[in-house]
Amino acid sequence: MSQAPGAQPSRPSVYHERQRLELCAVHALNNVLQQQLFSQEAADEICKRLAPDSRLNPHRSLLGTGNYDVNVIMAALQGQGLAAVWWDRRRPLSQLALPRVLGLILTLPSPVSLGLLSLPLRRRHWVALRQVDGVYYNLDSKLRAPEVLGDEDGVRAFLAAALAQGLCEVLLVVTKEVEEQGSWLQAD
């Protein structure tokens, strides 16, 4: 199909959910999987399965607004036939075999505020990174639109900066086969 003269090549369609309540874990899952597969209700059901006898569920906010923990993310991915592998921050990022990784989910510290008042607390904020048509994107639900990270070097630079801040953790989203083979890791 030919383009009209002077037309710009179209950018790939990148699925990106925006932040609502404390549902960043749900948004990160959907963003990394590039489709709406999970909802607050689905995440709440996972919480109930993880702690069926708990009156106050330890895997989500007491207020019922989200703020899901890593166990919910891991169970959600397992339900899709995928796995989450913790990245050991002591390893050099050059050992990360990005072509074998479907996407990444990071937890970053996020400040807590009440209106204009900033509180001395930190909460976790889940962020997805994903390659679409050869380009890596930061799919943080707090962003208005996906942020282009570029190629593998761009992702590694982003990860290095996030990990250097301290309280960041990285989950690799991979197929079960890649998890079992350990092929998300390459020799340095």
PDB file of N, CA, C and O in Angstrom, residues 147-182:
ATOM      1  N   GLU A 147       6.457   6.491  26.330  1.00  0.00           N
ATOM      2  CA  GLU A 147       7.726   7.206  26.140  1.00  0.00           C
ATOM      3  C   GLU A 147       8.685   6.283  25.396  1.00  0.00           C
ATOM      4  O   GLU A 147       8.947   5.162  25.841  1.00  0.00           O
ATOM      5  N   VAL A 148       9.190   6.735  24.267  1.00  0.00           N
ATOM      6  CA  VAL A 148      10.123   5.932  23.473  1.00  0.00           C
ATOM      7  C   VAL A 148      11.460   5.825  24.207  1.00  0.00           C
ATOM      8  O   VAL A 148      12.043   6.837  24.600  1.00  0.00           O
ATOM      9  N   LEU A 149      11.906   4.579  24.398  1.00  0.00           N
ATOM     10  CA  LEU A 149      13.224   4.333  24.978  1.00  0.00           C
ATOM     11  C   LEU A 149      14.229   3.977  23.891  1.00  0.00           C
ATOM     12  O   LEU A 149      15.424   4.074  24.110  1.00  0.00           O
ATOM     13  N   GLY A 150      13.724   3.534  22.745  1.00  0.00           N
ATOM     14  CA  GLY A 150      14.593   3.208  21.620  1.00  0.00           C
ATOM     15  C   GLY A 150      14.943   1.743  21.555  1.00  0.00           C
ATOM     16  O   GLY A 150      14.096   0.871  21.714  1.00  0.00           O
ATOM     17  N   ASP A 151      16.226   1.479  21.366  1.00  0.00           N
ATOM     18  CA  ASP A 151      16.693   0.105  21.186  1.00  0.00           C
ATOM     19  C   ASP A 151      17.106  -0.503  22.529  1.00  0.00           C
ATOM     20  O   ASP A 151      16.828   0.052  23.594  1.00  0.00           O
ATOM     21  N   GLU A 152      17.796  -1.640  22.470  1.00  0.00           N
ATOM     22  CA  GLU A 152      18.222  -2.325  23.694  1.00  0.00           C
ATOM     23  C   GLU A 152      19.106  -1.439  24.562  1.00  0.00           C
ATOM     24  O   GLU A 152      19.008  -1.475  25.794  1.00  0.00           O
ATOM     25  N   ASP A 153      19.960  -0.638  23.942  1.00  0.00           N
ATOM     26  CA  ASP A 153      20.817   0.262  24.718  1.00  0.00           C
ATOM     27  C   ASP A 153      19.980   1.275  25.492  1.00  0.00           C
ATOM     28  O   ASP A 153      20.306   1.616  26.632  1.00  0.00           O
ATOM     29  N   GLY A 154      18.894   1.743  24.888  1.00  0.00           N
ATOM     30  CA  GLY A 154      18.009   2.691  25.554  1.00  0.00           C
ATOM     31  C   GLY A 154      17.325   2.074  26.763  1.00  0.00           C
ATOM     32  O   GLY A 154      17.178   2.714  27.811  1.00  0.00           O
ATOM     33  N   VAL A 155      16.909   0.813  26.640  1.00  0.00           N
ATOM     34  CA  VAL A 155      16.274   0.112  27.766  1.00  0.00           C
ATOM     35  C   VAL A 155      17.292  -0.111  28.876  1.00  0.00           C
ATOM     36  O   VAL A 155      16.996   0.110  30.054  1.00  0.00           O
ATOM     37  N   ARG A 156      18.486  -0.539  28.502  1.00  0.00           N
ATOM     38  CA  ARG A 156      19.519  -0.775  29.516  1.00  0.00           C
ATOM     39  C   ARG A 156      19.872   0.524  30.252  1.00  0.00           C
ATOM     40  O   ARG A 156      20.064   0.511  31.470  1.00  0.00           O
ATOM     41  N   ALA A 157      19.930   1.623  29.529  1.00  0.00           N
ATOM     42  CA  ALA A 157      20.222   2.920  30.163  1.00  0.00           C
ATOM     43  C   ALA A 157      19.095   3.302  31.128  1.00  0.00           C
ATOM     44  O   ALA A 157      19.352   3.779  32.240  1.00  0.00           O
ATOM     45  N   PHE A 158      17.844   3.088  30.715  1.00  0.00           N
ATOM     46  CA  PHE A 158      16.701   3.381  31.577  1.00  0.00           C
ATOM     47  C   PHE A 158      16.755   2.524  32.842  1.00  0.00           C
ATOM     48  O   PHE A 158      16.572   3.012  33.960  1.00  0.00           O
ATOM     49  N   LEU A 159      17.018   1.213  32.658  1.00  0.00           N
ATOM     50  CA  LEU A 159      17.102   0.296  33.799  1.00  0.00           C
ATOM     51  C   LEU A 159      18.254   0.668  34.728  1.00  0.00           C
ATOM     52  O   LEU A 159      18.098   0.650  35.952  1.00  0.00           O
ATOM     53  N   ALA A 160      19.398   1.010  34.155  1.00  0.00           N
ATOM     54  CA  ALA A 160      20.552   1.389  34.972  1.00  0.00           C
ATOM     55  C   ALA A 160      20.225   2.609  35.827  1.00  0.00           C
ATOM     56  O   ALA A 160      20.543   2.651  37.021  1.00  0.00           O
ATOM     57  N   ALA A 161      19.557   3.601  35.233  1.00  0.00           N
ATOM     58  CA  ALA A 161      19.193   4.806  35.977  1.00  0.00           C
ATOM     59  C   ALA A 161      18.183   4.481  37.078  1.00  0.00           C
ATOM     60  O   ALA A 161      18.297   4.981  38.203  1.00  0.00           O
ATOM     61  N   ALA A 162      17.200   3.639  36.777  1.00  0.00           N
ATOM     62  CA  ALA A 162      16.182   3.273  37.771  1.00  0.00           C
ATOM     63  C   ALA A 162      16.813   2.483  38.913  1.00  0.00           C
ATOM     64  O   ALA A 162      16.537   2.751  40.089  1.00  0.00           O
ATOM     65  N   LEU A 163      17.666   1.529  38.591  1.00  0.00           N
ATOM     66  CA  LEU A 163      18.303   0.710  39.625  1.00  0.00           C
ATOM     67  C   LEU A 163      19.266   1.536  40.482  1.00  0.00           C
ATOM     68  O   LEU A 163      19.412   1.278  41.675  1.00  0.00           O
ATOM     69  N   ALA A 164      19.894   2.540  39.895  1.00  0.00           N
ATOM     70  CA  ALA A 164      20.833   3.393  40.628  1.00  0.00           C
ATOM     71  C   ALA A 164      20.128   4.223  41.694  1.00  0.00           C
ATOM     72  O   ALA A 164      20.754   4.638  42.669  1.00  0.00           O
ATOM     73  N   GLN A 165      18.831   4.455  41.517  1.00  0.00           N
ATOM     74  CA  GLN A 165      18.076   5.233  42.501  1.00  0.00           C
ATOM     75  C   GLN A 165      17.865   4.470  43.802  1.00  0.00           C
ATOM     76  O   GLN A 165      17.424   5.036  44.792  1.00  0.00           O
ATOM     77  N   GLY A 166      18.126   3.174  43.789  1.00  0.00           N
ATOM     78  CA  GLY A 166      17.914   2.408  45.010  1.00  0.00           C
ATOM     79  C   GLY A 166      16.672   1.568  44.940  1.00  0.00           C
ATOM     80  O   GLY A 166      16.565   0.689  44.139  1.00  0.00           O
ATOM     81  N   LEU A 167      15.666   1.884  45.626  1.00  0.00           N
ATOM     82  CA  LEU A 167      14.486   1.077  45.884  1.00  0.00           C
ATOM     83  C   LEU A 167      13.730   0.539  44.674  1.00  0.00           C
ATOM     84  O   LEU A 167      12.548   0.297  44.762  1.00  0.00           O
ATOM     85  N   CYS A 168      14.367   0.320  43.572  1.00  0.00           N
ATOM     86  CA  CYS A 168      13.743  -0.211  42.361  1.00  0.00           C
ATOM     87  C   CYS A 168      13.995  -1.714  42.274  1.00  0.00           C
ATOM     88  O   CYS A 168      15.084  -2.188  42.573  1.00  0.00           O
ATOM     89  N   GLU A 169      12.962  -2.448  41.878  1.00  0.00           N
ATOM     90  CA  GLU A 169      13.102  -3.874  41.600  1.00  0.00           C
ATOM     91  C   GLU A 169      12.592  -4.115  40.186  1.00  0.00           C
ATOM     92  O   GLU A 169      11.707  -3.410  39.711  1.00  0.00           O
ATOM     93  N   VAL A 170      13.149  -5.127  39.526  1.00  0.00           N
ATOM     94  CA  VAL A 170      12.797  -5.420  38.136  1.00  0.00           C
ATOM     95  C   VAL A 170      12.335  -6.869  38.014  1.00  0.00           C
ATOM     96  O   VAL A 170      13.014  -7.781  38.485  1.00  0.00           O
ATOM     97  N   LEU A 171      11.171  -7.043  37.383  1.00  0.00           N
ATOM     98  CA  LEU A 171      10.650  -8.362  37.044  1.00  0.00           C
ATOM     99  C   LEU A 171      10.735  -8.531  35.530  1.00  0.00           C
ATOM    100  O   LEU A 171      10.310  -7.646  34.787  1.00  0.00           O
ATOM    101  N   LEU A 172      11.252  -9.660  35.096  1.00  0.00           N
ATOM    102  CA  LEU A 172      11.274  -9.986  33.678  1.00  0.00           C
ATOM    103  C   LEU A 172      10.029 -10.809  33.383  1.00  0.00           C
ATOM    104  O   LEU A 172       9.775 -11.806  34.070  1.00  0.00           O
ATOM    105  N   VAL A 173       9.265 -10.428  32.397  1.00  0.00           N
ATOM    106  CA  VAL A 173       8.089 -11.189  31.983  1.00  0.00           C
ATOM    107  C   VAL A 173       8.528 -12.064  30.824  1.00  0.00           C
ATOM    108  O   VAL A 173       8.939 -11.558  29.770  1.00  0.00           O
ATOM    109  N   VAL A 174       8.463 -13.389  31.046  1.00  0.00           N
ATOM    110  CA  VAL A 174       8.970 -14.349  30.062  1.00  0.00           C
ATOM    111  C   VAL A 174       7.990 -15.508  29.917  1.00  0.00           C
ATOM    112  O   VAL A 174       7.104 -15.695  30.744  1.00  0.00           O
ATOM    113  N   THR A 175       8.184 -16.291  28.862  1.00  0.00           N
ATOM    114  CA  THR A 175       7.399 -17.512  28.704  1.00  0.00           C
ATOM    115  C   THR A 175       7.905 -18.541  29.719  1.00  0.00           C
ATOM    116  O   THR A 175       9.020 -18.424  30.243  1.00  0.00           O
ATOM    117  N   LYS A 176       7.094 -19.545  29.976  1.00  0.00           N
ATOM    118  CA  LYS A 176       7.509 -20.626  30.888  1.00  0.00           C
ATOM    119  C   LYS A 176       8.772 -21.312  30.366  1.00  0.00           C
ATOM    120  O   LYS A 176       9.659 -21.675  31.135  1.00  0.00           O
ATOM    121  N   GLU A 177       8.845 -21.496  29.060  1.00  0.00           N
ATOM    122  CA  GLU A 177      10.008 -22.147  28.451  1.00  0.00           C
ATOM    123  C   GLU A 177      11.281 -21.346  28.719  1.00  0.00           C
ATOM    124  O   GLU A 177      12.308 -21.916  29.109  1.00  0.00           O
ATOM    125  N   VAL A 178      11.222 -20.037  28.531  1.00  0.00           N
ATOM    126  CA  VAL A 178      12.387 -19.185  28.778  1.00  0.00           C
ATOM    127  C   VAL A 178      12.770 -19.237  30.258  1.00  0.00           C
ATOM    128  O   VAL A 178      13.953 -19.313  30.609  1.00  0.00           O
ATOM    129  N   GLU A 179      11.759 -19.250  31.134  1.00  0.00           N
ATOM    130  CA  GLU A 179      12.042 -19.342  32.580  1.00  0.00           C
ATOM    131  C   GLU A 179      12.750 -20.649  32.902  1.00  0.00           C
ATOM    132  O   GLU A 179      13.770 -20.668  33.597  1.00  0.00           O
ATOM    133  N   GLU A 180      12.207 -21.759  32.398  1.00  0.00           N
ATOM    134  CA  GLU A 180      12.768 -23.078  32.702  1.00  0.00           C
ATOM    135  C   GLU A 180      14.190 -23.232  32.163  1.00  0.00           C
ATOM    136  O   GLU A 180      15.046 -23.843  32.804  1.00  0.00           O
ATOM    137  N   GLN A 181      14.452 -22.686  30.973  1.00  0.00           N
ATOM    138  CA  GLN A 181      15.773 -22.779  30.360  1.00  0.00           C
ATOM    139  C   GLN A 181      16.752 -21.761  30.930  1.00  0.00           C
ATOM    140  O   GLN A 181      17.958 -21.890  30.740  1.00  0.00           O
ATOM    141  N   GLY A 182      16.228 -20.745  31.591  1.00  0.00           N
ATOM    142  CA  GLY A 182      17.086 -19.672  32.091  1.00  0.00           C
ATOM    143  C   GLY A 182      17.677 -18.856  30.944  1.00  0.00           C
ATOM    144  O   GLY A 182      18.706 -18.194  31.101  1.00  0.00           O
TER     145      GLY A 182
END
